[in-house]
Amino acid sequence: MIEDVGAAAPALCRLQLAVELRALRDTSGLTASEVAKRLVVSPSKVNRLEAGENGVVEPADVMALCGIYGADPEQRATLVGYATVTKTKKDWWQEREYAPVIPPGFKAYLGQEATASALHNYESEYVPGLLQTEAYVRALHRRAHEGLSREEIDRLVAVRMTRQEVLHRNESPLRLIAIINEAVLRRRVGSAEVMREQLEHVAELASTLPNVRVQVVPFEAGEHPGMNGAFTILQFRERDPFNPIVYLENLADAWVVRKQADVDRHEEAFTDLQAFAPGHPESLSMIKNAIEEF
């Protein structure tokens, strides 16, 4: 339960609402299809509510569901409060200034990242987004997205910097395990100064934040489980009824993968990479040695 609903982010309210609605339905013994018939809606709407996928949740829908489940007045008021937050407040990525630079697939991911408990990320070409410096982000976008205006690049930088707040939140900061290819340390992005500052930033976060762990896959290790490309796995709190999901992206699109077989395949690959790469201390030494080369 969220202690201060009025101060909570909509993404968190959607997640908590989804958890409690699912628990109420389970207690009632009703299926999603049975609930949908009583509400005169499609079963997919009930499933979306229980998955926290609706950007805005109507308080009237929550009131109706509480009536079906026999929720007590106090719980009903709390759940309606969560729904009200989703109607009256916006998550930062929903603000108009960011809309032009956030594609739909990435917007869906941001809502998941904001409420995840852990993030496992393998990157082969660049420093993971949650560990990037502003100068590094600017250099990346100037080259990877040629033709963007300065204003658009500023917005992309703002999105990246704001995302990183999940690592520093006061309550349950996101646990990040980042595994990177050694090429990420060697490839200069921007100037030597930009690259040196970036690697120092990674080393500092990995050394000072207990929720951040970094490993490096060295060239000398040869072929490895991450050679099919970068991927991100999001995990949620054990008490939440949400399975891990995978996020993938390319030049054309970005999307979230939920199919269990695909998620299992990526989790297995990440576990293999963790065992394959040198440990955290050894990887930090590799990063510090790379700093000396710039």
PDB file of N, CA and C in Angstrom, residues 186-243:
ATOM      1  N   ARG A 186      36.388   0.574 -25.165  1.00  0.00           N
ATOM      2  CA  ARG A 186      37.438   0.968 -26.109  1.00  0.00           C
ATOM      3  C   ARG A 186      36.954   1.959 -27.168  1.00  0.00           C
ATOM      4  N   ARG A 187      35.663   1.886 -27.525  1.00  0.00           N
ATOM      5  CA  ARG A 187      35.154   2.749 -28.596  1.00  0.00           C
ATOM      6  C   ARG A 187      34.957   4.172 -28.085  1.00  0.00           C
ATOM      7  N   ARG A 188      35.642   5.115 -28.682  1.00  0.00           N
ATOM      8  CA  ARG A 188      35.514   6.505 -28.242  1.00  0.00           C
ATOM      9  C   ARG A 188      34.216   7.102 -28.777  1.00  0.00           C
ATOM     10  N   VAL A 189      33.415   7.604 -27.878  1.00  0.00           N
ATOM     11  CA  VAL A 189      32.188   8.325 -28.225  1.00  0.00           C
ATOM     12  C   VAL A 189      32.425   9.780 -27.834  1.00  0.00           C
ATOM     13  N   GLY A 190      32.383  10.680 -28.820  1.00  0.00           N
ATOM     14  CA  GLY A 190      32.731  12.064 -28.534  1.00  0.00           C
ATOM     15  C   GLY A 190      34.241  12.203 -28.421  1.00  0.00           C
ATOM     16  N   SER A 191      34.678  13.145 -27.636  1.00  0.00           N
ATOM     17  CA  SER A 191      36.116  13.372 -27.456  1.00  0.00           C
ATOM     18  C   SER A 191      36.685  12.409 -26.422  1.00  0.00           C
ATOM     19  N   ALA A 192      38.035  12.416 -26.320  1.00  0.00           N
ATOM     20  CA  ALA A 192      38.691  11.599 -25.302  1.00  0.00           C
ATOM     21  C   ALA A 192      38.238  12.037 -23.909  1.00  0.00           C
ATOM     22  N   GLU A 193      38.047  13.328 -23.741  1.00  0.00           N
ATOM     23  CA  GLU A 193      37.596  13.841 -22.440  1.00  0.00           C
ATOM     24  C   GLU A 193      36.200  13.333 -22.092  1.00  0.00           C
ATOM     25  N   VAL A 194      35.311  13.338 -23.088  1.00  0.00           N
ATOM     26  CA  VAL A 194      33.948  12.831 -22.867  1.00  0.00           C
ATOM     27  C   VAL A 194      34.004  11.363 -22.468  1.00  0.00           C
ATOM     28  N   MET A 195      34.840  10.595 -23.153  1.00  0.00           N
ATOM     29  CA  MET A 195      34.926   9.163 -22.881  1.00  0.00           C
ATOM     30  C   MET A 195      35.537   8.895 -21.505  1.00  0.00           C
ATOM     31  N   ARG A 196      36.552   9.643 -21.162  1.00  0.00           N
ATOM     32  CA  ARG A 196      37.181   9.474 -19.862  1.00  0.00           C
ATOM     33  C   ARG A 196      36.196   9.798 -18.738  1.00  0.00           C
ATOM     34  N   GLU A 197      35.468  10.895 -18.904  1.00  0.00           N
ATOM     35  CA  GLU A 197      34.461  11.280 -17.910  1.00  0.00           C
ATOM     36  C   GLU A 197      33.378  10.218 -17.782  1.00  0.00           C
ATOM     37  N   GLN A 198      32.992   9.637 -18.930  1.00  0.00           N
ATOM     38  CA  GLN A 198      31.952   8.616 -18.915  1.00  0.00           C
ATOM     39  C   GLN A 198      32.394   7.364 -18.152  1.00  0.00           C
ATOM     40  N   LEU A 199      33.582   6.889 -18.436  1.00  0.00           N
ATOM     41  CA  LEU A 199      34.064   5.691 -17.760  1.00  0.00           C
ATOM     42  C   LEU A 199      34.293   5.938 -16.268  1.00  0.00           C
ATOM     43  N   GLU A 200      34.730   7.131 -15.934  1.00  0.00           N
ATOM     44  CA  GLU A 200      34.886   7.486 -14.508  1.00  0.00           C
ATOM     45  C   GLU A 200      33.529   7.474 -13.814  1.00  0.00           C
ATOM     46  N   HIS A 201      32.507   7.931 -14.524  1.00  0.00           N
ATOM     47  CA  HIS A 201      31.150   7.949 -13.971  1.00  0.00           C
ATOM     48  C   HIS A 201      30.653   6.528 -13.716  1.00  0.00           C
ATOM     49  N   VAL A 202      30.872   5.638 -14.657  1.00  0.00           N
ATOM     50  CA  VAL A 202      30.465   4.241 -14.477  1.00  0.00           C
ATOM     51  C   VAL A 202      31.184   3.634 -13.277  1.00  0.00           C
ATOM     52  N   ALA A 203      32.493   3.869 -13.193  1.00  0.00           N
ATOM     53  CA  ALA A 203      33.279   3.315 -12.093  1.00  0.00           C
ATOM     54  C   ALA A 203      32.805   3.853 -10.744  1.00  0.00           C
ATOM     55  N   GLU A 204      32.481   5.133 -10.721  1.00  0.00           N
ATOM     56  CA  GLU A 204      32.026   5.743  -9.469  1.00  0.00           C
ATOM     57  C   GLU A 204      30.684   5.155  -9.018  1.00  0.00           C
ATOM     58  N   LEU A 205      29.730   5.062  -9.947  1.00  0.00           N
ATOM     59  CA  LEU A 205      28.421   4.514  -9.582  1.00  0.00           C
ATOM     60  C   LEU A 205      28.545   3.069  -9.126  1.00  0.00           C
ATOM     61  N   ALA A 206      29.349   2.297  -9.844  1.00  0.00           N
ATOM     62  CA  ALA A 206      29.504   0.879  -9.513  1.00  0.00           C
ATOM     63  C   ALA A 206      30.245   0.682  -8.191  1.00  0.00           C
ATOM     64  N   SER A 207      31.032   1.677  -7.804  1.00  0.00           N
ATOM     65  CA  SER A 207      31.808   1.582  -6.557  1.00  0.00           C
ATOM     66  C   SER A 207      31.048   2.110  -5.348  1.00  0.00           C
ATOM     67  N   THR A 208      30.131   3.060  -5.575  1.00  0.00           N
ATOM     68  CA  THR A 208      29.487   3.734  -4.444  1.00  0.00           C
ATOM     69  C   THR A 208      28.012   3.375  -4.234  1.00  0.00           C
ATOM     70  N   LEU A 209      27.338   2.940  -5.285  1.00  0.00           N
ATOM     71  CA  LEU A 209      25.919   2.592  -5.130  1.00  0.00           C
ATOM     72  C   LEU A 209      25.776   1.089  -4.927  1.00  0.00           C
ATOM     73  N   PRO A 210      25.255   0.657  -3.792  1.00  0.00           N
ATOM     74  CA  PRO A 210      25.123  -0.785  -3.541  1.00  0.00           C
ATOM     75  C   PRO A 210      24.130  -1.476  -4.468  1.00  0.00           C
ATOM     76  N   ASN A 211      23.286  -0.698  -5.127  1.00  0.00           N
ATOM     77  CA  ASN A 211      22.289  -1.282  -6.036  1.00  0.00           C
ATOM     78  C   ASN A 211      22.761  -1.346  -7.486  1.00  0.00           C
ATOM     79  N   VAL A 212      24.031  -0.997  -7.727  1.00  0.00           N
ATOM     80  CA  VAL A 212      24.564  -1.023  -9.087  1.00  0.00           C
ATOM     81  C   VAL A 212      25.758  -1.977  -9.164  1.00  0.00           C
ATOM     82  N   ARG A 213      25.691  -2.898 -10.114  1.00  0.00           N
ATOM     83  CA  ARG A 213      26.771  -3.862 -10.333  1.00  0.00           C
ATOM     84  C   ARG A 213      27.097  -3.869 -11.827  1.00  0.00           C
ATOM     85  N   VAL A 214      28.391  -3.826 -12.149  1.00  0.00           N
ATOM     86  CA  VAL A 214      28.818  -3.807 -13.548  1.00  0.00           C
ATOM     87  C   VAL A 214      29.826  -4.933 -13.801  1.00  0.00           C
ATOM     88  N   GLN A 215      29.629  -5.635 -14.924  1.00  0.00           N
ATOM     89  CA  GLN A 215      30.585  -6.657 -15.358  1.00  0.00           C
ATOM     90  C   GLN A 215      30.953  -6.392 -16.814  1.00  0.00           C
ATOM     91  N   VAL A 216      32.155  -6.773 -17.181  1.00  0.00           N
ATOM     92  CA  VAL A 216      32.650  -6.554 -18.538  1.00  0.00           C
ATOM     93  C   VAL A 216      33.027  -7.895 -19.171  1.00  0.00           C
ATOM     94  N   VAL A 217      32.546  -8.145 -20.396  1.00  0.00           N
ATOM     95  CA  VAL A 217      32.923  -9.343 -21.144  1.00  0.00           C
ATOM     96  C   VAL A 217      34.177  -9.010 -21.954  1.00  0.00           C
ATOM     97  N   PRO A 218      35.333  -9.591 -21.602  1.00  0.00           N
ATOM     98  CA  PRO A 218      36.587  -9.226 -22.288  1.00  0.00           C
ATOM     99  C   PRO A 218      36.693  -9.846 -23.683  1.00  0.00           C
ATOM    100  N   PHE A 219      37.444  -9.201 -24.542  1.00  0.00           N
ATOM    101  CA  PHE A 219      37.677  -9.709 -25.895  1.00  0.00           C
ATOM    102  C   PHE A 219      38.248 -11.127 -25.848  1.00  0.00           C
ATOM    103  N   GLU A 220      39.163 -11.336 -24.917  1.00  0.00           N
ATOM    104  CA  GLU A 220      39.885 -12.615 -24.866  1.00  0.00           C
ATOM    105  C   GLU A 220      38.975 -13.792 -24.532  1.00  0.00           C
ATOM    106  N   ALA A 221      37.762 -13.492 -24.069  1.00  0.00           N
ATOM    107  CA  ALA A 221      36.839 -14.576 -23.718  1.00  0.00           C
ATOM    108  C   ALA A 221      36.264 -15.252 -24.960  1.00  0.00           C
ATOM    109  N   GLY A 222      36.399 -14.597 -26.114  1.00  0.00           N
ATOM    110  CA  GLY A 222      35.904 -15.200 -27.349  1.00  0.00           C
ATOM    111  C   GLY A 222      34.390 -15.123 -27.468  1.00  0.00           C
ATOM    112  N   GLU A 223      33.789 -16.136 -28.111  1.00  0.00           N
ATOM    113  CA  GLU A 223      32.340 -16.140 -28.305  1.00  0.00           C
ATOM    114  C   GLU A 223      31.632 -16.220 -26.952  1.00  0.00           C
ATOM    115  N   HIS A 224      30.446 -15.583 -26.894  1.00  0.00           N
ATOM    116  CA  HIS A 224      29.746 -15.532 -25.609  1.00  0.00           C
ATOM    117  C   HIS A 224      28.230 -15.470 -25.831  1.00  0.00           C
ATOM    118  N   PRO A 225      27.404 -15.636 -24.780  1.00  0.00           N
ATOM    119  CA  PRO A 225      25.943 -15.719 -24.919  1.00  0.00           C
ATOM    120  C   PRO A 225      25.251 -14.428 -25.345  1.00  0.00           C
ATOM    121  N   GLY A 226      25.976 -13.302 -25.383  1.00  0.00           N
ATOM    122  CA  GLY A 226      25.331 -12.039 -25.739  1.00  0.00           C
ATOM    123  C   GLY A 226      25.564 -11.612 -27.181  1.00  0.00           C
ATOM    124  N   MET A 227      26.095 -12.493 -27.992  1.00  0.00           N
ATOM    125  CA  MET A 227      26.488 -12.078 -29.343  1.00  0.00           C
ATOM    126  C   MET A 227      25.305 -11.846 -30.284  1.00  0.00           C
ATOM    127  N   ASN A 228      24.103 -12.216 -29.872  1.00  0.00           N
ATOM    128  CA  ASN A 228      22.918 -11.947 -30.701  1.00  0.00           C
ATOM    129  C   ASN A 228      22.410 -10.521 -30.540  1.00  0.00           C
ATOM    130  N   GLY A 229      22.968  -9.752 -29.601  1.00  0.00           N
ATOM    131  CA  GLY A 229      22.570  -8.357 -29.461  1.00  0.00           C
ATOM    132  C   GLY A 229      22.155  -7.967 -28.058  1.00  0.00           C
ATOM    133  N   ALA A 230      21.981  -6.663 -27.875  1.00  0.00           N
ATOM    134  CA  ALA A 230      21.649  -6.101 -26.570  1.00  0.00           C
ATOM    135  C   ALA A 230      20.214  -6.438 -26.169  1.00  0.00           C
ATOM    136  N   PHE A 231      19.976  -6.495 -24.860  1.00  0.00           N
ATOM    137  CA  PHE A 231      18.626  -6.718 -24.345  1.00  0.00           C
ATOM    138  C   PHE A 231      18.551  -6.272 -22.895  1.00  0.00           C
ATOM    139  N   THR A 232      17.330  -6.011 -22.459  1.00  0.00           N
ATOM    140  CA  THR A 232      17.079  -5.580 -21.090  1.00  0.00           C
ATOM    141  C   THR A 232      15.962  -6.423 -20.497  1.00  0.00           C
ATOM    142  N   ILE A 233      16.163  -6.896 -19.276  1.00  0.00           N
ATOM    143  CA  ILE A 233      15.146  -7.666 -18.564  1.00  0.00           C
ATOM    144  C   ILE A 233      14.704  -6.865 -17.349  1.00  0.00           C
ATOM    145  N   LEU A 234      13.406  -6.671 -17.198  1.00  0.00           N
ATOM    146  CA  LEU A 234      12.858  -5.984 -16.031  1.00  0.00           C
ATOM    147  C   LEU A 234      12.193  -6.997 -15.106  1.00  0.00           C
ATOM    148  N   GLN A 235      12.509  -6.893 -13.820  1.00  0.00           N
ATOM    149  CA  GLN A 235      11.898  -7.760 -12.818  1.00  0.00           C
ATOM    150  C   GLN A 235      11.126  -6.897 -11.823  1.00  0.00           C
ATOM    151  N   PHE A 236      10.088  -7.471 -11.229  1.00  0.00           N
ATOM    152  CA  PHE A 236       9.222  -6.729 -10.320  1.00  0.00           C
ATOM    153  C   PHE A 236       9.244  -7.367  -8.936  1.00  0.00           C
ATOM    154  N   ARG A 237       8.663  -6.667  -7.971  1.00  0.00           N
ATOM    155  CA  ARG A 237       8.684  -7.142  -6.596  1.00  0.00           C
ATOM    156  C   ARG A 237       8.036  -8.517  -6.502  1.00  0.00           C
ATOM    157  N   GLU A 238       8.558  -9.350  -5.595  1.00  0.00           N
ATOM    158  CA  GLU A 238       8.054 -10.717  -5.464  1.00  0.00           C
ATOM    159  C   GLU A 238       6.576 -10.741  -5.102  1.00  0.00           C
ATOM    160  N   ARG A 239       6.127  -9.735  -4.368  1.00  0.00           N
ATOM    161  CA  ARG A 239       4.721  -9.738  -3.953  1.00  0.00           C
ATOM    162  C   ARG A 239       3.773  -9.246  -5.051  1.00  0.00           C
ATOM    163  N   ASP A 240       4.343  -8.741  -6.159  1.00  0.00           N
ATOM    164  CA  ASP A 240       3.513  -8.269  -7.264  1.00  0.00           C
ATOM    165  C   ASP A 240       3.273  -9.407  -8.262  1.00  0.00           C
ATOM    166  N   PRO A 241       2.074  -9.536  -8.780  1.00  0.00           N
ATOM    167  CA  PRO A 241       1.761 -10.639  -9.696  1.00  0.00           C
ATOM    168  C   PRO A 241       2.188 -10.353 -11.132  1.00  0.00           C
ATOM    169  N   PHE A 242       3.435  -9.868 -11.304  1.00  0.00           N
ATOM    170  CA  PHE A 242       3.917  -9.550 -12.638  1.00  0.00           C
ATOM    171  C   PHE A 242       5.144 -10.379 -12.965  1.00  0.00           C
ATOM    172  N   ASN A 243       5.144 -10.993 -14.122  1.00  0.00           N
ATOM    173  CA  ASN A 243       6.297 -11.752 -14.573  1.00  0.00           C
ATOM    174  C   ASN A 243       7.333 -10.802 -15.149  1.00  0.00           C
TER     175      ASN A 243
END
